[in-house]
XYZ file of C-alpha atoms in Angstrom:
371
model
C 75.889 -56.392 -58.390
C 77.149 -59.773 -57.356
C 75.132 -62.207 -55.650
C 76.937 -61.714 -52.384
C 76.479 -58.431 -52.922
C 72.602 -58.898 -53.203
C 73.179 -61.393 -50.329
C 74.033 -58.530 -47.775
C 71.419 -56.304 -49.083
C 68.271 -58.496 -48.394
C 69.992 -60.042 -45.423
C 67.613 -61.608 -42.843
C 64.033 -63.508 -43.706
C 61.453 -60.792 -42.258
C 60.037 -57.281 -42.507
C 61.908 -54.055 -40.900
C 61.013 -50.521 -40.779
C 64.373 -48.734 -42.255
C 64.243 -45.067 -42.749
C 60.987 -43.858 -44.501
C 60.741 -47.650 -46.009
C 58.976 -51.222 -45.285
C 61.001 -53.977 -46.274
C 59.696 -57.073 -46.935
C 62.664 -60.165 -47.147
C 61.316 -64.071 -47.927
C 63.250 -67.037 -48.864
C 62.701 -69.135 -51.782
C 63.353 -72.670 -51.518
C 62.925 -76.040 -53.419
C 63.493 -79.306 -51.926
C 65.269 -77.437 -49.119
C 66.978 -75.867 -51.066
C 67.810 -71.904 -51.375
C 66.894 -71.450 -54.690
C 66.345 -66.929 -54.089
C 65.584 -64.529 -52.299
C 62.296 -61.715 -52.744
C 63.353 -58.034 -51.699
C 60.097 -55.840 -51.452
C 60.360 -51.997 -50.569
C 57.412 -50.081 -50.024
C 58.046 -46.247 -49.086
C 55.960 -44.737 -46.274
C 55.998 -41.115 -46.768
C 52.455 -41.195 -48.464
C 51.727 -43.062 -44.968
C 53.413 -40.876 -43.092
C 51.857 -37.732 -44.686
C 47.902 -39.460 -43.972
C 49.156 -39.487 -40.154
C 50.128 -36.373 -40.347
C 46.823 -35.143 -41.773
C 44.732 -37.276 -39.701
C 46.785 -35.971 -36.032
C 46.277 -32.545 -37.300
C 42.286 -32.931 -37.937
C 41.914 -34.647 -34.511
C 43.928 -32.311 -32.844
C 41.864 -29.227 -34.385
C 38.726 -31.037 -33.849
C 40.058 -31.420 -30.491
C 41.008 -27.729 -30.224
C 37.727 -26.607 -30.892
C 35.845 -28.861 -28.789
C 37.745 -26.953 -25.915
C 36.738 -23.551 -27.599
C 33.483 -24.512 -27.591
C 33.223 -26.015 -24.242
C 35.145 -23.311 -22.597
C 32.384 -20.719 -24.445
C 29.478 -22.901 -23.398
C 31.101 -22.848 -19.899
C 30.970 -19.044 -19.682
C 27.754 -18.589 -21.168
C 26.107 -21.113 -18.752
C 28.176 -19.295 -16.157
C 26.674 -15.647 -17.362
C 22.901 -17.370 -17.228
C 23.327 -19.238 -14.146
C 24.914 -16.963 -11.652
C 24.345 -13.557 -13.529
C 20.853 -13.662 -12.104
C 22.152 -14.950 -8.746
C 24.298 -11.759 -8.079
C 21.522 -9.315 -9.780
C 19.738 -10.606 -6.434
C 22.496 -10.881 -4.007
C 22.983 -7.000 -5.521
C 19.163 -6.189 -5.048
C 19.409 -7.808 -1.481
C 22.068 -5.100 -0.907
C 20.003 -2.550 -2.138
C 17.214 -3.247 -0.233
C 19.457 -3.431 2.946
C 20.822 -0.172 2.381
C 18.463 1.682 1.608
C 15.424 0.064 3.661
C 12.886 -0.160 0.776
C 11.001 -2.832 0.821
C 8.980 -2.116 -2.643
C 11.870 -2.970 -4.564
C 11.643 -6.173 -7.176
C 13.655 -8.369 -8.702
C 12.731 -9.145 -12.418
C 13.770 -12.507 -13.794
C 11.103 -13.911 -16.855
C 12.154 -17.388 -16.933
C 9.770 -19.983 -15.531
C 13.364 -22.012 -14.091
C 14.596 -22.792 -10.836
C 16.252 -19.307 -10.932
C 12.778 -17.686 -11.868
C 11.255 -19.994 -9.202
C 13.657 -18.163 -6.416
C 13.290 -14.750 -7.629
C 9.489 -15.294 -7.430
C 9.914 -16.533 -3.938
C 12.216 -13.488 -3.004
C 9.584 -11.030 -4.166
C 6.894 -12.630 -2.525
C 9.388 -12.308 0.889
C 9.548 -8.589 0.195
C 5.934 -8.151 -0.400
C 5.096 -9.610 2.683
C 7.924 -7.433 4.681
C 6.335 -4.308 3.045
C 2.559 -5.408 3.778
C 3.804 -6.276 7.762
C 5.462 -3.111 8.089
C 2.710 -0.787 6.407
C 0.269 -2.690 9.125
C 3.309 -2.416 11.570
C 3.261 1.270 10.793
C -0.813 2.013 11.056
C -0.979 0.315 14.067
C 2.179 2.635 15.768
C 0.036 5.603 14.323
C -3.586 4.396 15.703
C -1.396 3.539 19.471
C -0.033 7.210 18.877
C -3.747 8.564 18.642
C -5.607 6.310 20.797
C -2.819 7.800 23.815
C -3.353 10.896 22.796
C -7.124 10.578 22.772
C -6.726 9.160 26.196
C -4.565 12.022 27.469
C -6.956 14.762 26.024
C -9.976 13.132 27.057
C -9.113 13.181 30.756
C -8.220 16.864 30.382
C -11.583 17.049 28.219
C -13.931 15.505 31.498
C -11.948 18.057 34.273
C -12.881 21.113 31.943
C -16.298 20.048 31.425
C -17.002 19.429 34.890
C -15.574 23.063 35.827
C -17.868 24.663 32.895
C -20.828 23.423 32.950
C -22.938 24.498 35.887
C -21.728 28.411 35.418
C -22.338 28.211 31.808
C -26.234 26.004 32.392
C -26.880 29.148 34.930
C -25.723 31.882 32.417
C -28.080 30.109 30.258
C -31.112 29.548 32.211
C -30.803 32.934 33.212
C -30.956 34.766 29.495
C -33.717 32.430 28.503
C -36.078 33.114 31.366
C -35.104 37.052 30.867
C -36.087 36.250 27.078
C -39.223 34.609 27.993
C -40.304 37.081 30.512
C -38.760 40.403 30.288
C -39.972 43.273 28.803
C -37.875 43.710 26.134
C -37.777 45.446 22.656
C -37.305 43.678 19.606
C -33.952 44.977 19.333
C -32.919 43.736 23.126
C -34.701 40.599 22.442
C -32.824 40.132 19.150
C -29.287 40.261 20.954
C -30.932 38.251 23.558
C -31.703 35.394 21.302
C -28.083 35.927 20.118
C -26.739 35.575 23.498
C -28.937 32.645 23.829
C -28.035 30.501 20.795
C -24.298 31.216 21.420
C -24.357 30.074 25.070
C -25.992 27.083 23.671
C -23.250 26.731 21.541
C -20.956 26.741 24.434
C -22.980 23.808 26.623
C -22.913 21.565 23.140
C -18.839 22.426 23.684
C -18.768 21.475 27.064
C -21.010 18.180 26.236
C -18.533 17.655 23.764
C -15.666 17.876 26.417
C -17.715 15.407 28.959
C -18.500 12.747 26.428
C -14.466 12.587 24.840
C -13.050 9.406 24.966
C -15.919 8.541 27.379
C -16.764 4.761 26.784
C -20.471 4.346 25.889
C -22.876 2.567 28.153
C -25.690 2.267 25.830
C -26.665 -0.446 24.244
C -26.706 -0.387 20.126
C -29.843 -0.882 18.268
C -31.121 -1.612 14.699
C -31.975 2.288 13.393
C -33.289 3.638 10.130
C -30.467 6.049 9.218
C -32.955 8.401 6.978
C -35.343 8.712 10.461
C -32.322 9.676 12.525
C -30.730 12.215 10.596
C -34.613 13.375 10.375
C -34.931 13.618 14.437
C -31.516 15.462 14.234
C -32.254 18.484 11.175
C -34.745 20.520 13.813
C -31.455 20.850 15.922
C -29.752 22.942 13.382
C -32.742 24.144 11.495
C -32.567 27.865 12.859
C -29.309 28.057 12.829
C -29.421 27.303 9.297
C -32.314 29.007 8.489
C -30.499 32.410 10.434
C -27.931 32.281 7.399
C -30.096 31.235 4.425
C -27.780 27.973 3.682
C -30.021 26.253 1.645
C -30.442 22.715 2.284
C -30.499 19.597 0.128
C -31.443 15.854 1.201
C -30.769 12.967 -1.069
C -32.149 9.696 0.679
C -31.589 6.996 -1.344
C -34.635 4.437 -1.589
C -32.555 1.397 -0.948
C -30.547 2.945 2.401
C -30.959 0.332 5.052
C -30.514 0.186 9.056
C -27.698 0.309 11.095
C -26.774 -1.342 13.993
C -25.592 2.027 16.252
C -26.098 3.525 20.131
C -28.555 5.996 18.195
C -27.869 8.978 20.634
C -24.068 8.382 19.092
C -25.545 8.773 15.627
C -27.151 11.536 16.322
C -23.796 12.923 17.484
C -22.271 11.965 14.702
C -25.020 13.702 12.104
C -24.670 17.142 14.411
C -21.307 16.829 14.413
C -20.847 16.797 10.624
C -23.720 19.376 10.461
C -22.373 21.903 12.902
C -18.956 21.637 11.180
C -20.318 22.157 7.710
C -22.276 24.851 8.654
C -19.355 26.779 10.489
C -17.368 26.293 7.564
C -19.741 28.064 5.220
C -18.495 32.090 5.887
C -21.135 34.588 7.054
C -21.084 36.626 3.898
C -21.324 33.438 1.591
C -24.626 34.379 -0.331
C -25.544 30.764 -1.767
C -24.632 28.290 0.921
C -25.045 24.969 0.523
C -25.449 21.512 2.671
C -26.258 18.351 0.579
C -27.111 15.101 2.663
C -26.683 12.137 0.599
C -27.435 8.197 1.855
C -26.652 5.238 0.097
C -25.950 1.706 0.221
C -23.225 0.440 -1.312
C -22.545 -3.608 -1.423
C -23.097 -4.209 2.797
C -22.704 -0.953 3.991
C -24.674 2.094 4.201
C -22.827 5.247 3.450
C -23.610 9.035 4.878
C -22.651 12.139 2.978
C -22.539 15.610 4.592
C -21.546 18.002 1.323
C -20.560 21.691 2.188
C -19.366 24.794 0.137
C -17.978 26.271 2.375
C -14.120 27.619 2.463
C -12.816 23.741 2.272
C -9.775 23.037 4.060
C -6.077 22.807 2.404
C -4.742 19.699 1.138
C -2.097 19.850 4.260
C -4.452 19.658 6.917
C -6.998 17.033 5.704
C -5.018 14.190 7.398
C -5.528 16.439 10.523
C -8.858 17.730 11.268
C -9.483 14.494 13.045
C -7.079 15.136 15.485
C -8.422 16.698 19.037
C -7.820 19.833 19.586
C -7.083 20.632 15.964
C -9.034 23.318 14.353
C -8.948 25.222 11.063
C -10.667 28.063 12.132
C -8.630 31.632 12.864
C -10.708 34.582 13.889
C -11.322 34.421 17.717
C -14.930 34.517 17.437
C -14.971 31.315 14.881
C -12.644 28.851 17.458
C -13.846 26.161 19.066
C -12.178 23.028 21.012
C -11.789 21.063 18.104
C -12.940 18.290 19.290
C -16.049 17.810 17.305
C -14.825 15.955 14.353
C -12.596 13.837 17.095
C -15.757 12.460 18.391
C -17.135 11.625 14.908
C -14.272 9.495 14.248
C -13.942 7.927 17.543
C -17.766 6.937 17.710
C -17.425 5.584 13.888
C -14.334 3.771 14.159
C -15.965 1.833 17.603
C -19.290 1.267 15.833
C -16.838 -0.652 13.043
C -17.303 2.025 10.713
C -14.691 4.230 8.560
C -15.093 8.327 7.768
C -13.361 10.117 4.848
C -12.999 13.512 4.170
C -12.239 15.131 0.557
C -11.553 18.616 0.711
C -9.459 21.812 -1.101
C -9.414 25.196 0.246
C -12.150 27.414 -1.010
C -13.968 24.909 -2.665
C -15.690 23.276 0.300
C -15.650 19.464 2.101
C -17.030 16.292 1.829
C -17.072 13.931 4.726
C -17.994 10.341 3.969
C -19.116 8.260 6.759
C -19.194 3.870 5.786
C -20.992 2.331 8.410
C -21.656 -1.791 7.850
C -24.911 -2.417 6.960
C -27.378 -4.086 9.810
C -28.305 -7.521 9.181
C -30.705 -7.635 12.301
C -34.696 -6.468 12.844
């Protein structure tokens, strides 16, 4: 090429991006004078290609940053509000269907696990206040029915008792005077005992639901039920129940109205000896004292015909009786009395029983800490 040619290609002093090239023009001069001119090309597609590279790794590192943060997100989502609708789920549960014993189960000792803990504590308290709520409704149930009966109880036993005392009176002087045979006097005695029988009823239906006015005192359990075996000792004797007594050496005293405990040991007597049937050939009454911690515990032990598993929670109820043959029924108030005079003495009475294998009635009575 000519130099004006070569002129026109280098053109201006400088450096300017053309197409995929850098040129590079400077001016050689000498004294001032234009002596050349420099031309330098330098291609940038090798440039261009290292951009390219470097915008693609950023943007894929960039990419999966988001991946990863948008996975994170859901995962912290699943551990962080999972658990909070698993309890806004059991909170629906628990509202439908009115069952407090439910749970929620989270492991984790976090914030989450620090609220579920919290919750379940809230439901076990619900469940506890209505379980009380629920004994106390049943106890207000029986105390008005106790109150009911037992006003019914005292107008019966006022209308019975002097006939009955005269009937009574009247047999034993005939007994203790007439001239009878051995045979009359037999059916005499008969008459006698059951009459008796029939007063204890009626003194049953006078002291009901009667308040006691007697004062409690520090008595030796062992010397009460002791004062209270000659009551029943022909009656048991009559049937050949044999009887068994287990005093334990370390039973203590009791703080009791002791004509109440007396009741309460011929109550539990009486019953287990009606529940042993007239043809039972080996009867059996165990009475068994303990102490146990700071209380002093009273077993009466029968093996008798037991009662079935349906009417155990009953037979504490007045007026509630097992018993079906006409000659066998009484008022059914016996047992009643028990529990009332144990429950106001601060005691509690159990009773473990299945038909045809005889009873057990337990009777915990807090241990006196007087003289």
């Amino acid at each position: 090429a000519n130099p004006h040619e070569i002129n026109e290609q280098i053109g201006k002093e400088g450096f300017v991006f053309e197409s995929d090239f850098l040129k590079v023009r400077k001016f050689i001069y000498l004294d001032e004078v234009l002596v050349g001119k420099i031309l330098i090309e330098y291609s940038l597609k090798t440039l261009h290609e290292k951009n390219r590279n470097i915008i693609l790794v950023i943007g894929s590192v960039i990419l999966f940053a988001f991946v990863i943060a948008y996975v994170i997100t859901l995962k912290l989502s699943k551990i962080i509000s999972g658990p909070i609708i698993a309890l806004s789920s059991l909170t629906e549960r628990v509202s439908e269907t009115d069952d407090f014993s439910l749970r929620g189960e989270h492991r984790a000792s976090d914030e989450i696990g620090a609220l579920y803990k919290a919750f379940n504590n809230l439901l076990a308290q619900i469940q506890s206040h209505r379980i009380e709520l629920q004994k106390t409704h049943q106890q207000l149930l029986h105390f008005e029915k106790l109150s009911a009966t037992g006003k019914l109880a005292a107008s019966l036993a006022h209308e019975l008792r002097n006939p009955v005392c005269g009937i009574k009176n009247v047999l034993e002087i005939l007994y203790e005077r007439g001239s009878l045979s051995e045979p009359h006097k037999k059916h005499l005695l008969m008459a006698i005992m059951e009459s008796q029988r029939v007063e204890n009823l009626i003194n049953n239906l006078k002291d009901f639901n009667r308040p006691s006015t007697e004062k409690r005192e520090h008595v030796d359990l062992k010397s009460v039920i002791n004062e209270v075996l000659p009551m029943m000792q022909n009656r048991i004797e009559r049937r050949n129940i044999k009887l068994n007594l287990n005093y334990a050496a370390n039973t203590s005293r009791v703080y009791f109205v002791p004509d109440q405990l007396k009741q309460v040991i011929l109550n539990l007597l009486s019953n287990a000896e009606e529940a042993i049937a007239e043809d039972h050939e080996n009867g059996k009454i165990t009475i068994t004292t303990e102490r146990i911690d700071s209380n002093v515990v009273l077993q009466v032990k029968d093996n008798g015909s037991g009662i079935s598993e349906e009417n155990v929670d009953e037979i504490f109820q007045p007026f509630f009786s097992t018993k079906t043959e006409l000659k066998e029924l009484g008022l059914g108030l016996g047992l009643s009395i028990v529990y009332e005079i144990v429950e106001n003495h601060g005691g509690k009475i159990y009773a473990k029983s299945k038909a045809g294998e005889g009873t057990v009635f337990e009777v915990v009575i807090p241990e006196s800490r007087g003289e």
